[in-house]
Coordinates of C-alpha atoms in Angstrom, one line a residue:
M1 CA -7.5 -80.0 45.2
S2 CA -3.8 -80.9 46.0
S3 CA -1.4 -78.1 47.3
A4 CA 0.9 -78.7 44.7
S5 CA -2.1 -78.0 42.0
Q6 CA -2.8 -75.1 44.1
R7 CA 0.5 -73.6 44.1
G8 CA 0.6 -74.1 40.3
S9 CA -2.6 -72.1 39.6
A10 CA -1.4 -69.1 41.7
L11 CA 2.0 -68.8 40.2
P12 CA 0.8 -67.0 37.0
K13 CA -1.2 -64.8 39.2
V14 CA 2.1 -63.8 41.4
L15 CA 4.2 -63.5 37.9
A16 CA 1.5 -61.0 36.8
L17 CA 1.5 -58.7 40.0
V18 CA 5.4 -59.0 39.7
V19 CA 5.3 -57.7 35.9
I20 CA 2.8 -55.2 36.7
A21 CA 4.7 -53.8 39.6
G22 CA 8.0 -53.6 37.5
L23 CA 5.9 -51.6 34.8
F24 CA 5.0 -49.1 37.3
V25 CA 8.7 -48.8 38.4
A26 CA 10.2 -48.7 34.7
Y27 CA 7.5 -45.9 34.1
F28 CA 8.4 -43.8 37.1
I29 CA 12.1 -44.4 36.4
W30 CA 11.5 -43.6 32.7
R31 CA 9.4 -40.0 33.9
A32 CA 12.2 -39.2 36.1
N33 CA 14.7 -38.8 33.5
H34 CA 12.6 -37.8 30.3
G35 CA 9.3 -36.2 31.6
I36 CA 5.9 -36.9 30.2
T37 CA 4.5 -36.2 26.8
G38 CA 1.7 -33.7 26.4
R39 CA 0.8 -30.9 23.9
V40 CA 0.6 -27.1 24.5
D41 CA -1.4 -25.2 22.2
R42 CA -0.4 -22.1 20.6
L43 CA -0.9 -18.7 21.8
G44 CA -4.2 -17.4 20.4
F45 CA -2.9 -13.7 19.3
D46 CA -0.3 -12.3 17.0
T47 CA 2.4 -11.8 19.7
R48 CA 5.2 -9.7 17.1
G49 CA 6.3 -6.5 19.1
Y50 CA 5.7 -7.7 22.6
V51 CA 8.2 -8.3 25.4
A52 CA 8.0 -11.0 27.7
F53 CA 9.2 -11.1 31.3
I54 CA 9.0 -12.7 34.8
Q55 CA 7.7 -10.5 37.5
G56 CA 8.3 -10.9 40.6
M57 CA 5.9 -9.3 43.5
P58 CA 6.0 -9.0 47.3
G59 CA 5.9 -12.4 49.2
G60 CA 7.6 -14.5 46.5
K61 CA 5.3 -14.9 43.9
Q62 CA 6.6 -15.0 40.2
D63 CA 4.6 -14.7 37.0
I64 CA 4.5 -14.3 33.1
L65 CA 3.8 -11.2 31.7
L66 CA 3.5 -9.8 28.2
V67 CA 3.6 -5.8 27.1
N68 CA 3.7 -4.4 24.0
P69 CA 6.1 -1.5 24.0
A70 CA 3.8 0.2 21.0
N71 CA 0.5 0.6 22.8
G72 CA 1.1 -0.6 26.5
D73 CA -1.1 -3.6 26.2
E74 CA -0.2 -5.7 28.8
K75 CA -1.3 -10.0 29.0
R76 CA -0.6 -11.8 32.2
L77 CA 0.3 -15.7 30.9
T78 CA 0.8 -17.5 34.3
N79 CA -1.0 -17.2 37.7
D80 CA 0.6 -19.7 39.7
G81 CA 3.2 -17.8 41.3
A82 CA 5.8 -20.1 41.5
S83 CA 9.4 -19.2 41.4
K84 CA 10.7 -18.8 37.6
R85 CA 13.6 -18.5 35.6
G86 CA 15.4 -18.4 32.4
L87 CA 12.3 -17.5 30.1
Q88 CA 12.6 -18.0 26.1
W89 CA 10.5 -17.8 23.1
G90 CA 9.6 -20.5 20.6
P91 CA 11.4 -19.8 17.1
L92 CA 7.6 -19.2 15.9
G93 CA 6.6 -16.6 18.9
N94 CA 3.6 -18.5 20.2
Q95 CA 5.3 -20.4 23.0
I96 CA 7.2 -20.1 25.7
A97 CA 9.7 -22.5 27.6
Y98 CA 10.7 -21.3 31.2
A99 CA 12.0 -23.2 34.2
A100 CA 10.1 -23.1 37.5
E101 CA 10.1 -24.7 40.7
S102 CA 7.8 -27.8 40.8
R103 CA 6.0 -29.7 43.5
A104 CA 5.1 -32.7 41.4
E105 CA 7.9 -35.0 43.1
A106 CA 8.7 -35.5 46.7
V107 CA 11.5 -33.4 46.4
T108 CA 10.6 -29.8 44.9
T109 CA 12.9 -28.9 42.1
F110 CA 13.0 -26.6 39.0
Q111 CA 11.8 -28.6 35.8
I112 CA 11.1 -27.1 32.5
F113 CA 7.6 -25.6 31.8
V114 CA 6.1 -25.1 28.3
L115 CA 3.5 -22.1 27.9
G116 CA 0.9 -21.4 25.1
R117 CA -2.6 -21.0 25.4
G118 CA -4.3 -22.4 28.6
D119 CA -1.9 -24.2 31.3
P120 CA 1.5 -24.4 30.9
L121 CA 2.9 -28.2 30.5
Q122 CA 5.3 -29.4 33.0
A123 CA 7.9 -31.0 30.3
S124 CA 10.4 -32.4 32.7
Y125 CA 10.5 -34.6 36.0
G126 CA 12.6 -36.1 38.0
S127 CA 14.9 -35.0 41.3
A128 CA 17.3 -33.5 39.4
A129 CA 17.1 -29.6 38.7
K130 CA 16.6 -28.6 35.3
E131 CA 17.1 -25.2 33.8
S132 CA 18.4 -22.5 31.0
P133 CA 15.8 -23.9 27.9
V134 CA 16.8 -23.2 25.0
W135 CA 14.9 -23.9 21.5
R136 CA 16.5 -25.0 18.6
P137 CA 16.0 -23.1 15.7
D138 CA 13.2 -25.3 14.0
G139 CA 11.4 -25.4 17.4
R140 CA 11.3 -29.2 17.4
V141 CA 13.7 -29.6 20.1
I142 CA 14.1 -27.8 23.8
A143 CA 17.8 -28.3 25.0
Y144 CA 18.5 -27.4 29.1
L145 CA 21.1 -27.8 31.4
S146 CA 20.9 -30.5 34.4
G147 CA 23.8 -31.4 36.5
G148 CA 26.4 -29.4 34.0
A149 CA 25.5 -31.5 30.9
I150 CA 23.3 -30.1 27.9
K151 CA 20.4 -32.3 27.5
S152 CA 17.5 -32.2 25.2
M153 CA 13.6 -33.1 24.8
T154 CA 10.9 -32.4 22.4
P155 CA 8.1 -29.6 23.4
T156 CA 6.1 -32.3 24.4
G157 CA 8.3 -33.5 27.0
E158 CA 9.5 -36.6 25.3
G159 CA 13.1 -37.1 26.0
L160 CA 16.1 -37.1 23.3
P161 CA 19.8 -38.0 23.8
Q162 CA 21.9 -36.0 26.3
I163 CA 23.7 -33.3 23.7
Y164 CA 27.3 -32.6 25.4
P165 CA 29.2 -34.3 26.5
P166 CA 27.7 -37.0 24.4
P167 CA 26.4 -40.2 25.9
R168 CA 29.2 -43.2 26.1
R169 CA 28.6 -46.2 24.1
G170 CA 26.5 -48.5 25.7
G171 CA 24.8 -46.3 27.9
A172 CA 21.3 -45.7 28.3
A173 CA 21.0 -43.0 25.7
G174 CA 24.5 -44.0 24.3
G175 CA 23.8 -45.5 20.6
E176 CA 26.7 -45.4 18.6
D177 CA 28.2 -42.4 20.1
S178 CA 31.5 -42.8 22.2
V179 CA 33.8 -40.6 24.3
D180 CA 37.5 -41.1 23.8
E181 CA 40.1 -40.3 26.3
E182 CA 41.6 -37.6 24.4
D183 CA 38.3 -35.9 24.5
L184 CA 37.6 -36.1 28.6
V185 CA 39.8 -33.4 29.5
L186 CA 37.7 -30.8 27.3
R187 CA 34.2 -32.8 28.1
R188 CA 34.6 -32.8 32.2
P189 CA 33.9 -29.4 33.2
P190 CA 30.5 -28.4 34.0
I191 CA 28.5 -26.2 31.6
D192 CA 26.4 -23.1 33.2
A193 CA 25.2 -21.3 30.1
F194 CA 24.9 -22.0 26.1
D195 CA 22.9 -20.8 23.4
W196 CA 22.1 -23.0 19.9
A197 CA 23.5 -21.0 16.8
P198 CA 20.4 -19.4 14.8
D199 CA 21.2 -22.5 12.0
G200 CA 20.9 -25.1 14.7
R201 CA 24.6 -26.3 13.6
S202 CA 26.5 -25.5 16.9
I203 CA 26.1 -24.4 20.5
A204 CA 28.2 -21.8 22.1
A205 CA 28.7 -22.7 25.8
R206 CA 30.1 -21.5 28.7
Q207 CA 32.2 -24.0 30.9
V208 CA 33.6 -23.7 34.4
V209 CA 37.0 -24.6 34.8
E210 CA 37.8 -24.0 38.5
G211 CA 39.1 -26.2 40.9
E212 CA 39.7 -29.7 39.7
H213 CA 38.4 -28.4 36.4
A214 CA 40.9 -26.1 35.7
I215 CA 42.1 -26.8 32.3
A216 CA 43.4 -23.4 31.3
L217 CA 46.5 -21.9 33.0
G218 CA 48.0 -18.5 32.3
Q219 CA 47.3 -16.2 29.1
A220 CA 48.3 -18.5 26.0
N221 CA 45.6 -17.3 23.8
W222 CA 44.9 -14.9 20.9
W223 CA 46.3 -12.1 22.9
S224 CA 49.8 -13.2 23.6
A225 CA 50.0 -11.3 19.7
A226 CA 47.6 -8.5 20.7
P227 CA 47.7 -5.2 18.2
S228 CA 50.2 -2.6 19.0
G229 CA 48.6 -0.4 21.9
A230 CA 46.8 -3.1 23.3
G231 CA 49.7 -3.7 26.0
E232 CA 52.1 -6.7 26.7
P233 CA 50.2 -9.8 27.5
D234 CA 50.0 -11.2 31.4
R235 CA 52.6 -13.6 32.0
A236 CA 51.8 -14.6 35.4
M237 CA 50.2 -18.3 35.2
V238 CA 46.7 -17.6 36.5
S239 CA 44.2 -20.4 36.3
E240 CA 41.0 -18.7 34.7
P241 CA 37.8 -19.8 36.0
E242 CA 35.7 -19.5 32.8
S243 CA 36.3 -20.9 29.1
A244 CA 34.0 -20.3 26.0
L245 CA 33.5 -23.7 24.3
L246 CA 31.8 -24.0 20.7
I247 CA 30.3 -27.7 20.0
P248 CA 29.4 -28.6 16.2
L249 CA 26.6 -31.1 15.9
Q250 CA 27.8 -32.3 13.0
R251 CA 29.1 -36.2 13.5
G252 CA 32.8 -36.5 13.9
M253 CA 33.4 -32.7 14.6
R254 CA 35.0 -32.2 17.7
P255 CA 34.5 -29.4 20.3
R256 CA 36.5 -26.3 20.4
E257 CA 37.7 -24.2 23.4
L258 CA 37.8 -20.8 22.2
L259 CA 39.4 -18.6 25.1
S260 CA 39.4 -18.6 29.1
A261 CA 38.9 -15.8 31.2
N262 CA 37.8 -14.6 34.7
Q263 CA 34.1 -13.8 33.3
I264 CA 33.0 -15.2 29.5
G265 CA 30.1 -14.1 27.9
F266 CA 28.5 -14.7 24.1
G267 CA 26.0 -13.7 21.5
W268 CA 25.4 -15.1 17.9
F269 CA 25.4 -13.4 14.6
R270 CA 22.0 -14.0 12.9
D271 CA 23.3 -16.3 10.3
G272 CA 24.9 -18.4 12.8
T273 CA 28.4 -18.6 11.0
A274 CA 30.0 -16.6 13.7
L275 CA 30.0 -15.7 17.7
V276 CA 30.9 -12.6 19.6
V277 CA 32.7 -13.8 22.7
A278 CA 33.4 -10.9 25.5
F279 CA 36.1 -11.9 28.2
S280 CA 37.6 -10.2 31.2
T281 CA 41.2 -11.9 32.7
R282 CA 42.1 -12.0 35.9
G283 CA 45.0 -9.6 35.2
G284 CA 42.6 -6.9 34.1
R285 CA 42.5 -7.2 30.6
S286 CA 39.1 -7.5 28.6
G287 CA 37.9 -7.1 25.3
L288 CA 35.0 -8.3 22.4
I289 CA 36.3 -11.3 20.1
V290 CA 34.7 -12.4 17.0
H291 CA 35.4 -16.1 16.2
R292 CA 34.0 -18.1 13.1
A293 CA 32.3 -21.2 13.6
D294 CA 31.8 -22.2 10.1
D295 CA 35.9 -22.4 9.8
P296 CA 38.0 -23.1 12.8
N297 CA 41.0 -22.4 10.3
L298 CA 40.1 -18.9 10.6
P299 CA 41.6 -16.6 13.0
A300 CA 39.9 -15.0 15.8
R301 CA 39.1 -10.8 15.0
P302 CA 39.2 -8.5 17.8
I303 CA 36.8 -5.7 17.6
L304 CA 37.5 -4.3 20.9
L305 CA 40.6 -4.5 23.2
A306 CA 40.6 -2.8 26.7
D307 CA 44.4 -2.3 28.6
R308 CA 44.4 -3.4 32.3
F309 CA 41.8 -2.4 34.8
T310 CA 40.0 0.1 32.6
M311 CA 36.8 -1.4 31.4
A312 CA 35.3 -4.8 30.6
P313 CA 32.5 -5.4 28.1
E314 CA 30.0 -8.2 29.4
N315 CA 26.8 -9.6 27.9
P316 CA 27.3 -8.8 24.1
T317 CA 24.3 -9.3 21.8
V318 CA 24.9 -8.6 17.8
S319 CA 22.3 -6.6 15.8
P320 CA 20.1 -8.7 13.2
D321 CA 22.1 -7.1 10.6
G322 CA 25.2 -8.3 12.1
K323 CA 26.6 -4.4 11.7
L324 CA 26.3 -3.8 15.7
V325 CA 27.6 -5.1 19.1
A326 CA 25.7 -4.2 22.1
F327 CA 27.0 -4.7 25.3
E328 CA 27.2 -3.7 29.1
V329 CA 30.0 -1.4 30.0
V330 CA 31.7 -2.1 33.1
R331 CA 34.4 0.2 34.4
L332 CA 37.2 -1.6 36.4
D333 CA 39.2 0.2 39.2
S334 CA 41.0 -2.8 40.2
A335 CA 40.1 -6.5 40.6
E336 CA 37.3 -6.2 43.3
N337 CA 36.1 -2.5 42.3
R338 CA 33.6 -2.9 39.4
E339 CA 30.8 -0.4 38.4
R340 CA 28.1 -0.7 35.8
I341 CA 28.1 2.8 33.4
G342 CA 25.9 1.9 30.8
I343 CA 25.1 0.1 27.6
A344 CA 27.0 0.8 24.1
V345 CA 27.8 -0.4 20.9
T346 CA 30.7 -0.5 18.7
P347 CA 30.9 -2.2 15.0
A348 CA 30.9 -5.5 14.5
D349 CA 33.0 -5.4 11.2
A350 CA 35.2 -2.8 11.8
E351 CA 38.9 -3.4 10.0
R352 CA 40.6 -2.3 13.5
P353 CA 39.7 -2.8 17.0
T354 CA 38.7 0.0 19.0
I355 CA 41.4 0.7 21.5
I356 CA 40.7 1.1 25.3
R357 CA 44.2 2.3 26.9
T358 CA 43.0 4.6 29.9
P359 CA 39.8 5.1 32.0
A360 CA 39.3 8.8 29.9
D361 CA 39.2 6.7 26.6
I362 CA 35.7 4.7 27.7
Q363 CA 33.8 8.1 27.0
N364 CA 34.5 7.7 23.0
L365 CA 32.7 4.9 23.1
R366 CA 29.1 5.5 21.6
F367 CA 26.6 4.6 24.7
I368 CA 23.1 4.2 23.9
V369 CA 22.4 3.9 27.9
R370 CA 24.1 5.3 30.8
G371 CA 23.8 4.1 34.1
A372 CA 23.3 0.7 35.9
A373 CA 21.7 -0.9 32.8
R374 CA 21.9 -4.8 31.9
M375 CA 21.0 -7.3 29.6
P376 CA 20.4 -5.8 26.3
R377 CA 18.7 -7.4 23.6
W378 CA 17.7 -5.9 20.3
S379 CA 14.1 -6.1 18.9
P380 CA 13.6 -8.4 16.0
T381 CA 14.6 -5.5 13.1
G382 CA 17.2 -3.8 15.2
S383 CA 15.4 -0.7 15.7
R384 CA 14.8 -0.9 19.5
L385 CA 17.0 -2.5 22.5
L386 CA 15.6 -4.2 25.6
Y387 CA 17.3 -4.1 29.0
Q388 CA 16.7 -3.8 32.7
A389 CA 17.8 -1.1 35.0
P390 CA 17.5 -1.0 39.3
S391 CA 14.4 0.2 40.6
G392 CA 13.1 1.1 44.1
S393 CA 11.7 -2.7 44.2
G394 CA 14.1 -4.5 41.9
R395 CA 14.4 -4.2 38.4
D396 CA 12.6 -2.6 35.6
V397 CA 12.3 -3.5 32.1
L398 CA 13.2 -0.8 29.6
V399 CA 13.1 -0.1 25.8
V400 CA 15.2 2.6 24.0
N401 CA 15.5 3.8 20.3
A402 CA 19.0 2.1 18.9
D403 CA 20.2 5.8 19.0
G404 CA 19.5 6.2 22.6
T405 CA 16.1 7.9 22.3
G406 CA 12.5 7.4 23.0
K407 CA 13.0 5.4 26.5
V408 CA 9.7 3.5 27.8
N409 CA 9.6 1.9 30.6
L410 CA 7.3 -1.1 30.8
T411 CA 7.2 -1.7 34.2
N412 CA 7.3 1.3 36.2
G413 CA 8.6 0.5 39.8
R414 CA 6.0 -2.9 39.8
G415 CA 7.8 -5.5 41.2
D416 CA 11.1 -7.3 40.3
N417 CA 11.4 -7.7 36.7
F418 CA 14.0 -9.7 34.8
A419 CA 14.7 -12.2 32.1
A420 CA 12.8 -9.9 29.6
A421 CA 12.9 -11.4 25.9
W422 CA 11.4 -10.1 22.4
A423 CA 9.1 -11.9 20.9
P424 CA 10.2 -13.2 17.4
G425 CA 9.7 -11.1 14.4
S426 CA 8.1 -12.3 11.3

């Protein structure tokens, strides 16, 4: 056989090997960006009334546990010991998403896992860290943070288009979406926290606006016309490092920057039509403001206003019936001197805001818990509050009735416990 015919017969084999190699490369690129598919069986018991949390033990091992405050029943859901954070229940209460360290790639990174019955599924892969999973209310999509952007996938790990900022036209997942120049300034700052509205129609997010992303200067926000008794607005042109952003998910609707401040926190009303934003400025003023998500033309409504260096509300959460807002109370003597002194509640529908003019006025708040308590979370019925407090070994997870009675410590100093969340109700 001639050398030419030999080369001719070998050519298809070479091409086949090139195609196979290309498919392998394409697969690993796809997996790095979108994860792999897989199904997680649902937890095989009724989780109503349970609290899930991450428990860290000496040596650095962390696992997810469940405890029922009513009877003390405890269940361990993981035994891998990997570092974990960002736990959130699926909307039906039979699966949990969380971020954990993964060693499946050459570089150890945080990735998204989905937990049900049996071993957790690693639903995302790649060299880029992926954190803060949040289920869409219908349970069909999990959004997460990666590189300051809000991305998404199915619970089985199939990649979906990036949510915010939307992909450019012609990009890998661009479709028909585009980014025009008018939106670039708003969309550039990275997101470091977000939560889906209970109706699934929008997302509230906190964006970092320091340094090159400092897009908000001074106090040119609602408090420039603060109610009588709240004091004169700050006039200094100082860049505030955080900004609250409302991202509508309907086509054609633009994101809205709600306000900027030194620290921002937010919580949704259950019907998804409004959210409460907690803020404290570098000038020492702070408050709780209700913003409507369904109508941008309606004015923001303050429900608590605190004068310069008295107190700051943080990590607000709205009761299931929409009548109360629970929040951490931080006493401020100066911009640097801050002390957590408890968890309080205030009416969400008051006609006039509660005004804190002096440090003595703080005691007029309705405290549910005193001390360095953090991260309040209402039970699905609104009858109890979940929170965490310092302990000898780190943090404990506790439950208290909404009137401040019946305190129960769920962890009693066993390890460092955090990221606690109620299982959804029926």
